[in-house]
mmCIF file of C-alpha atoms in Angstrom:
data_model
loop_
_atom_site.group_PDB
_atom_site.id
_atom_site.type_symbol
_atom_site.label_atom_id
_atom_site.label_comp_id
_atom_site.label_asym_id
_atom_site.label_seq_id
_atom_site.Cartn_x
_atom_site.Cartn_y
_atom_site.Cartn_z
ATOM 1 C CA MET A 576 0.051 0.008 -0.104
ATOM 2 C CA ALA A 577 1.360 3.427 -1.081
ATOM 3 C CA ILE A 578 0.154 7.129 -1.239
ATOM 4 C CA PRO A 579 1.498 9.103 -4.112
ATOM 5 C CA VAL A 580 3.614 11.655 -3.376
ATOM 6 C CA GLY A 581 2.896 15.382 -3.873
ATOM 7 C CA THR A 582 -0.988 14.420 -2.761
ATOM 8 C CA GLU A 583 -2.799 17.627 -1.743
ATOM 9 C CA ARG A 584 -3.480 17.657 1.890
ATOM 10 C CA ARG A 585 -7.669 17.636 1.625
ATOM 11 C CA GLN A 586 -7.094 14.712 -0.814
ATOM 12 C CA LEU A 587 -5.606 12.440 1.633
ATOM 13 C CA SER A 588 -8.226 10.936 3.367
ATOM 14 C CA GLU A 589 -10.237 10.159 -0.385
ATOM 15 C CA HIS A 590 -6.475 8.299 -1.280
ATOM 16 C CA VAL A 591 -6.402 6.435 2.308
ATOM 17 C CA ALA A 592 -9.267 4.980 1.744
ATOM 18 C CA MET A 593 -9.124 3.965 -1.810
ATOM 19 C CA VAL A 594 -5.390 2.305 -0.991
ATOM 20 C CA VAL A 595 -7.460 0.302 1.834
ATOM 21 C CA ARG A 596 -10.019 -0.504 -0.390
ATOM 22 C CA GLU A 597 -7.515 -1.787 -3.138
ATOM 23 C CA ALA A 598 -6.050 -3.956 -0.624
ATOM 24 C CA ILE A 599 -9.156 -5.467 0.936
ATOM 25 C CA MET A 600 -10.220 -6.373 -2.815
ATOM 26 C CA SER A 601 -6.677 -7.807 -3.568
ATOM 27 C CA GLY A 602 -6.385 -10.048 -0.465
ATOM 28 C CA GLU A 603 -3.349 -8.089 0.889
ATOM 29 C CA LEU A 604 -6.145 -7.051 3.804
ATOM 30 C CA ARG A 605 -7.804 -10.372 4.650
ATOM 31 C CA GLY A 606 -11.349 -10.123 7.048
ATOM 32 C CA ALA A 607 -11.356 -9.759 10.380
ATOM 33 C CA ASP A 608 -7.576 -8.021 10.341
ATOM 34 C CA TYR A 609 -7.293 -5.369 12.339
ATOM 35 C CA LEU A 610 -6.261 -1.699 10.968
ATOM 36 C CA ARG A 611 -4.174 0.055 13.480
ATOM 37 C CA THR A 612 -4.944 3.938 12.846
ATOM 38 C CA GLU A 613 -0.993 5.042 13.888
ATOM 39 C CA GLN A 614 0.262 1.942 12.239
ATOM 40 C CA LEU A 615 -1.448 2.677 9.088
ATOM 41 C CA ALA A 616 -0.296 6.030 8.976
ATOM 42 C CA GLU A 617 3.325 5.691 9.613
ATOM 43 C CA ARG A 618 2.931 2.499 6.880
ATOM 44 C CA LEU A 619 1.619 5.080 4.190
ATOM 45 C CA GLY A 620 3.931 7.993 5.434
ATOM 46 C CA VAL A 621 0.555 10.212 6.368
ATOM 47 C CA SER A 622 -1.143 11.349 9.519
ATOM 48 C CA ALA A 623 -3.079 9.833 11.606
ATOM 49 C CA THR A 624 -6.114 12.387 10.924
ATOM 50 C CA PRO A 625 -6.749 11.637 7.233
ATOM 51 C CA VAL A 626 -6.222 7.636 8.029
ATOM 52 C CA ARG A 627 -8.761 8.004 10.934
ATOM 53 C CA GLU A 628 -11.221 9.816 8.099
ATOM 54 C CA ALA A 629 -10.963 7.289 5.698
ATOM 55 C CA LEU A 630 -11.637 4.424 7.888
ATOM 56 C CA MET A 631 -14.646 6.067 8.897
ATOM 57 C CA VAL A 632 -15.734 6.791 5.496
ATOM 58 C CA LEU A 633 -14.989 2.778 4.931
ATOM 59 C CA HIS A 634 -17.003 2.107 7.828
ATOM 60 C CA SER A 635 -20.013 3.674 6.469
ATOM 61 C CA GLU A 636 -19.414 1.538 3.023
ATOM 62 C CA GLY A 637 -19.371 -1.595 5.358
ATOM 63 C CA ALA A 638 -16.231 -2.497 4.559
ATOM 64 C CA VAL A 639 -14.921 -2.043 7.929
ATOM 65 C CA ARG A 640 -16.246 -1.965 11.452
ATOM 66 C CA TRP A 641 -15.912 0.118 14.555
ATOM 67 C CA GLU A 642 -14.839 -2.382 17.812
ATOM 68 C CA PRO A 643 -14.968 -0.324 20.985
ATOM 69 C CA ARG A 644 -11.193 -0.303 22.825
ATOM 70 C CA ARG A 645 -10.156 -2.542 19.519
ATOM 71 C CA GLY A 646 -10.609 -0.300 16.862
ATOM 72 C CA PHE A 647 -11.612 -0.867 13.035
ATOM 73 C CA ARG A 648 -11.547 -4.508 12.141
ATOM 74 C CA VAL A 649 -11.715 -5.523 8.044
ATOM 75 C CA VAL A 650 -15.454 -7.068 7.349
ATOM 76 C CA PRO A 651 -14.518 -10.277 5.493
ATOM 77 C CA LEU A 652 -15.316 -10.458 2.071
ATOM 78 C CA THR A 653 -17.598 -13.172 0.507
ATOM 79 C CA GLU A 654 -18.216 -14.034 -3.045
ATOM 80 C CA ARG A 655 -21.457 -12.871 -2.758
ATOM 81 C CA ASP A 656 -19.982 -9.035 -1.882
ATOM 82 C CA VAL A 657 -18.365 -9.717 -5.448
ATOM 83 C CA VAL A 658 -20.766 -10.597 -7.655
ATOM 84 C CA ASP A 659 -23.395 -8.347 -6.239
ATOM 85 C CA MET A 660 -20.921 -5.602 -7.112
ATOM 86 C CA PHE A 661 -20.712 -6.520 -10.267
ATOM 87 C CA ALA A 662 -24.240 -7.436 -11.228
ATOM 88 C CA VAL A 663 -25.225 -3.617 -10.054
ATOM 89 C CA ALA A 664 -22.137 -2.396 -12.141
ATOM 90 C CA ALA A 665 -23.560 -4.660 -15.426
ATOM 91 C CA PHE A 666 -26.793 -3.571 -15.079
ATOM 92 C CA ILE A 667 -25.877 0.072 -14.886
ATOM 93 C CA GLU A 668 -23.185 0.166 -17.877
ATOM 94 C CA GLY A 669 -25.484 -2.198 -19.946
ATOM 95 C CA GLU A 670 -27.880 0.770 -20.047
ATOM 96 C CA LEU A 671 -25.843 3.585 -20.449
ATOM 97 C CA ALA A 672 -23.737 1.439 -23.551
ATOM 98 C CA ALA A 673 -27.732 1.206 -24.708
ATOM 99 C CA ARG A 674 -28.184 5.169 -24.250
ATOM 100 C CA ALA A 675 -24.643 5.777 -26.056
ATOM 101 C CA VAL A 676 -26.379 4.065 -29.088
ATOM 102 C CA ASP A 677 -28.485 7.031 -29.860
ATOM 103 C CA LEU A 678 -26.321 9.472 -28.241
ATOM 104 C CA LEU A 679 -22.273 8.932 -29.943
ATOM 105 C CA PRO A 680 -21.699 10.497 -33.237
ATOM 106 C CA ASP A 681 -20.210 8.360 -35.992
ATOM 107 C CA ALA A 682 -16.889 10.006 -35.130
ATOM 108 C CA GLU A 683 -16.625 8.924 -31.882
ATOM 109 C CA VAL A 684 -17.648 5.370 -32.645
ATOM 110 C CA GLY A 685 -14.975 5.608 -34.987
ATOM 111 C CA ARG A 686 -12.278 6.914 -32.379
ATOM 112 C CA LEU A 687 -12.980 4.004 -29.763
ATOM 113 C CA HIS A 688 -12.161 1.713 -32.688
ATOM 114 C CA GLU A 689 -9.291 3.025 -32.755
ATOM 115 C CA MET A 690 -8.425 3.011 -29.070
ATOM 116 C CA GLN A 691 -9.574 -0.474 -29.293
ATOM 117 C CA GLY A 692 -6.581 -1.310 -31.243
ATOM 118 C CA VAL A 693 -4.433 0.614 -28.752
ATOM 119 C CA LEU A 694 -5.286 -1.022 -26.074
ATOM 120 C CA ALA A 695 -4.954 -4.732 -28.135
ATOM 121 C CA ASP A 696 -0.932 -3.412 -29.108
ATOM 122 C CA ALA A 697 -0.751 -2.831 -25.427
ATOM 123 C CA ALA A 698 -1.453 -5.766 -24.507
ATOM 124 C CA ARG A 699 0.505 -7.603 -26.810
ATOM 125 C CA ALA A 700 3.607 -5.576 -25.780
ATOM 126 C CA GLY A 701 2.569 -6.506 -21.906
ATOM 127 C CA ASP A 702 2.187 -2.626 -20.846
ATOM 128 C CA LEU A 703 -0.505 -3.133 -18.434
ATOM 129 C CA ASP A 704 -0.488 0.307 -17.183
ATOM 130 C CA GLU A 705 -1.521 1.484 -20.955
ATOM 131 C CA VAL A 706 -3.801 -1.465 -21.084
ATOM 132 C CA PHE A 707 -5.428 -0.298 -17.890
ATOM 133 C CA GLN A 708 -5.618 3.723 -18.865
ATOM 134 C CA VAL A 709 -7.136 3.024 -22.120
ATOM 135 C CA ASN A 710 -9.385 0.617 -21.368
ATOM 136 C CA HIS A 711 -10.785 3.382 -18.587
ATOM 137 C CA GLU A 712 -10.743 5.905 -21.057
ATOM 138 C CA ILE A 713 -13.064 3.143 -23.256
ATOM 139 C CA HIS A 714 -15.705 2.845 -20.751
ATOM 140 C CA SER A 715 -15.767 6.946 -19.934
ATOM 141 C CA ALA A 716 -15.843 7.241 -23.371
ATOM 142 C CA ILE A 717 -19.075 4.900 -23.720
ATOM 143 C CA ASN A 718 -20.459 5.989 -20.379
ATOM 144 C CA ARG A 719 -20.759 9.695 -20.709
ATOM 145 C CA PRO A 720 -23.482 10.729 -22.909
ATOM 146 C CA GLY A 721 -26.018 9.116 -20.873
ATOM 147 C CA LEU A 722 -24.884 9.134 -17.237
ATOM 148 C CA SER A 723 -27.041 11.226 -14.875
ATOM 149 C CA ALA A 724 -25.630 12.486 -11.451
ATOM 150 C CA ARG A 725 -27.659 9.485 -9.792
ATOM 151 C CA LEU A 726 -26.522 7.017 -12.191
ATOM 152 C CA GLN A 727 -23.046 7.902 -11.926
ATOM 153 C CA THR A 728 -23.328 8.388 -8.055
ATOM 154 C CA GLN A 729 -24.199 4.443 -8.050
ATOM 155 C CA LEU A 730 -22.016 3.480 -10.898
ATOM 156 C CA THR A 731 -18.954 5.175 -8.866
ATOM 157 C CA MET A 732 -20.099 2.774 -5.658
ATOM 158 C CA SER A 733 -19.983 0.024 -7.909
ATOM 159 C CA LEU A 734 -16.895 -0.181 -9.029
ATOM 160 C CA LYS A 735 -15.160 1.947 -5.687
ATOM 161 C CA TYR A 736 -13.670 -1.518 -5.151
ATOM 162 C CA LEU A 737 -11.945 -2.425 -8.145
ATOM 163 C CA PRO A 738 -8.300 -3.452 -7.129
ATOM 164 C CA ARG A 739 -6.795 -0.962 -10.049
ATOM 165 C CA SER A 740 -3.413 -1.436 -8.520
ATOM 166 C CA HIS A 741 -3.579 -4.953 -9.282
ATOM 167 C CA TYR A 742 -5.078 -4.936 -12.819
ATOM 168 C CA GLY A 743 -2.509 -7.355 -14.237
ATOM 169 C CA ARG A 744 -2.389 -9.717 -11.434
ATOM 170 C CA VAL A 745 -6.479 -11.068 -12.461
ATOM 171 C CA ASP A 746 -5.842 -13.851 -14.426
ATOM 172 C CA GLY A 747 -7.895 -12.864 -17.644
ATOM 173 C CA TRP A 748 -8.395 -9.351 -17.162
ATOM 174 C CA VAL A 749 -6.529 -8.402 -19.590
ATOM 175 C CA GLU A 750 -7.628 -10.742 -22.246
ATOM 176 C CA ALA A 751 -11.386 -9.609 -21.489
ATOM 177 C CA SER A 752 -10.342 -6.120 -22.139
ATOM 178 C CA VAL A 753 -8.927 -7.136 -25.667
ATOM 179 C CA ARG A 754 -11.787 -9.802 -26.682
ATOM 180 C CA ASP A 755 -15.104 -8.506 -24.588
ATOM 181 C CA HIS A 756 -14.803 -5.013 -25.765
ATOM 182 C CA GLY A 757 -15.528 -6.333 -30.015
ATOM 183 C CA PRO A 758 -19.300 -7.204 -29.442
ATOM 184 C CA VAL A 759 -19.756 -3.583 -27.664
ATOM 185 C CA LEU A 760 -18.072 -1.336 -30.469
ATOM 186 C CA ALA A 761 -19.624 -3.542 -33.194
ATOM 187 C CA ALA A 762 -22.972 -3.052 -31.517
ATOM 188 C CA LEU A 763 -22.635 0.641 -30.879
ATOM 189 C CA ALA A 764 -21.730 1.089 -34.862
ATOM 190 C CA ALA A 765 -24.514 -1.067 -35.905
ATOM 191 C CA ARG A 766 -26.681 1.329 -33.745
ATOM 192 C CA ASP A 767 -28.209 -1.745 -31.921
ATOM 193 C CA ALA A 768 -29.448 -0.966 -28.543
ATOM 194 C CA GLU A 769 -30.472 -4.033 -27.025
ATOM 195 C CA ALA A 770 -26.955 -5.738 -28.498
ATOM 196 C CA ALA A 771 -25.097 -3.006 -26.850
ATOM 197 C CA ARG A 772 -26.664 -3.469 -23.246
ATOM 198 C CA ALA A 773 -26.257 -7.172 -23.439
ATOM 199 C CA ALA A 774 -22.530 -6.920 -24.903
ATOM 200 C CA MET A 775 -21.419 -4.550 -22.292
ATOM 201 C CA ARG A 776 -23.467 -6.588 -19.403
ATOM 202 C CA ASP A 777 -21.547 -9.741 -20.204
ATOM 203 C CA HIS A 778 -18.296 -8.102 -20.368
ATOM 204 C CA MET A 779 -18.472 -6.906 -16.537
ATOM 205 C CA LEU A 780 -20.144 -10.150 -15.372
ATOM 206 C CA HIS A 781 -17.151 -11.786 -16.802
ATOM 207 C CA ILE A 782 -14.778 -9.415 -15.338
ATOM 208 C CA GLY A 783 -16.519 -10.128 -12.026
ATOM 209 C CA GLU A 784 -16.248 -13.968 -12.262
ATOM 210 C CA LEU A 785 -12.622 -13.518 -13.105
ATOM 211 C CA LEU A 786 -11.881 -11.245 -10.260
ATOM 212 C CA ARG A 787 -14.250 -13.559 -7.929
ATOM 213 C CA ALA A 788 -12.318 -16.608 -9.177
ATOM 214 C CA HIS A 789 -8.766 -14.944 -8.288
ATOM 215 C CA LEU A 790 -9.491 -14.183 -4.889
ATOM 216 C CA ASP A 791 -10.927 -17.475 -4.267
ATOM 217 C CA ARG A 792 -7.590 -18.929 -5.705
ATOM 218 C CA VAL A 793 -5.613 -16.646 -3.230
ATOM 219 C CA GLY A 794 -7.473 -17.672 -0.547
ATOM 220 C CA VAL A 795 -9.479 -14.204 0.670
ATOM 221 C CA PHE A 796 -13.285 -15.752 0.829
ATOM 222 C CA GLY A 797 -13.500 -17.120 3.982
ATOM 223 C CA ALA A 798 -10.377 -15.349 5.816
ATOM 224 C CA GLY A 799 -10.606 -14.504 9.189
ATOM 225 C CA GLY A 800 -9.507 -14.639 13.018
ATOM 226 C CA GLY A 801 -7.287 -11.758 12.612
ATOM 227 C CA ALA A 802 -5.296 -11.653 15.762
ATOM 228 C CA ASP A 803 -6.380 -8.641 18.522
ATOM 229 C CA PRO A 804 -4.273 -5.901 18.507
ATOM 230 C CA ARG A 805 -1.194 -6.352 21.073
ATOM 231 C CA SER A 806 -0.935 -2.377 22.075
ATOM 232 C CA GLY A 807 -4.161 -1.646 23.599
ATOM 233 C CA GLY A 808 -7.508 -0.009 22.357
ATOM 234 C CA GLU A 809 -7.945 2.712 20.674
ATOM 235 C CA ALA A 810 -9.736 5.525 21.143
ATOM 236 C CA ASP A 811 -13.544 5.946 19.344
ATOM 237 C CA PRO A 812 -12.991 8.031 15.984
ATOM 238 C CA ARG A 813 -16.041 9.403 16.284
ATOM 239 C CA SER A 814 -15.092 11.329 19.470
ATOM 240 C CA GLY A 815 -11.836 13.262 18.234
ATOM 241 C CA GLY A 816 -10.046 11.308 20.136
ATOM 242 C CA ARG A 817 -6.331 9.098 18.805
#
């Protein structure tokens, strides 16, 4: 886990929350592990305040829970959690792909095909950073035209727990980005809303299943029994104490 150098102070709590989410979704942090505020702050090179704020956000999301006199503890991740997150994302992105059929101009559809070529080249070259970046740009370009404010909130919540920094470690994710986009782009070019919806839905469910299988292989599901903290409890963060 690491915080980017030069991160603005007001953004620190958001970055800490993102790092902890990814650590949970990658299996680096397991169910029932305790998160000690001071230790996490030292590890990430930040003060305790943004860590405490981030853990309170994660508590509100259900990713960690506060235990009096002990501190924050990771809530065990289940297979159903992963399936549900991607089911929501698949529904939303499928709907947005269907809307994009009528909203994306021909030039933009053509640009998406060019971007997909760049993604495929990056995958062949093993450039995972480029694959991730272009994949993100493709999805954003498809989602943006039909995205309402409320749908944006729901989509953001459903994708918050994608382990982005572990993109290349999930078997099949890179290949899925290369193969699964084809039917989506073909449906957009054909102006077929139902085909676009189905293709994008299938793509999101596919990568969700790949992540579920990866987490199962590395033993994340059912992990628990984290040791109690050795150095005593933490003050309740809701009271402002350390």
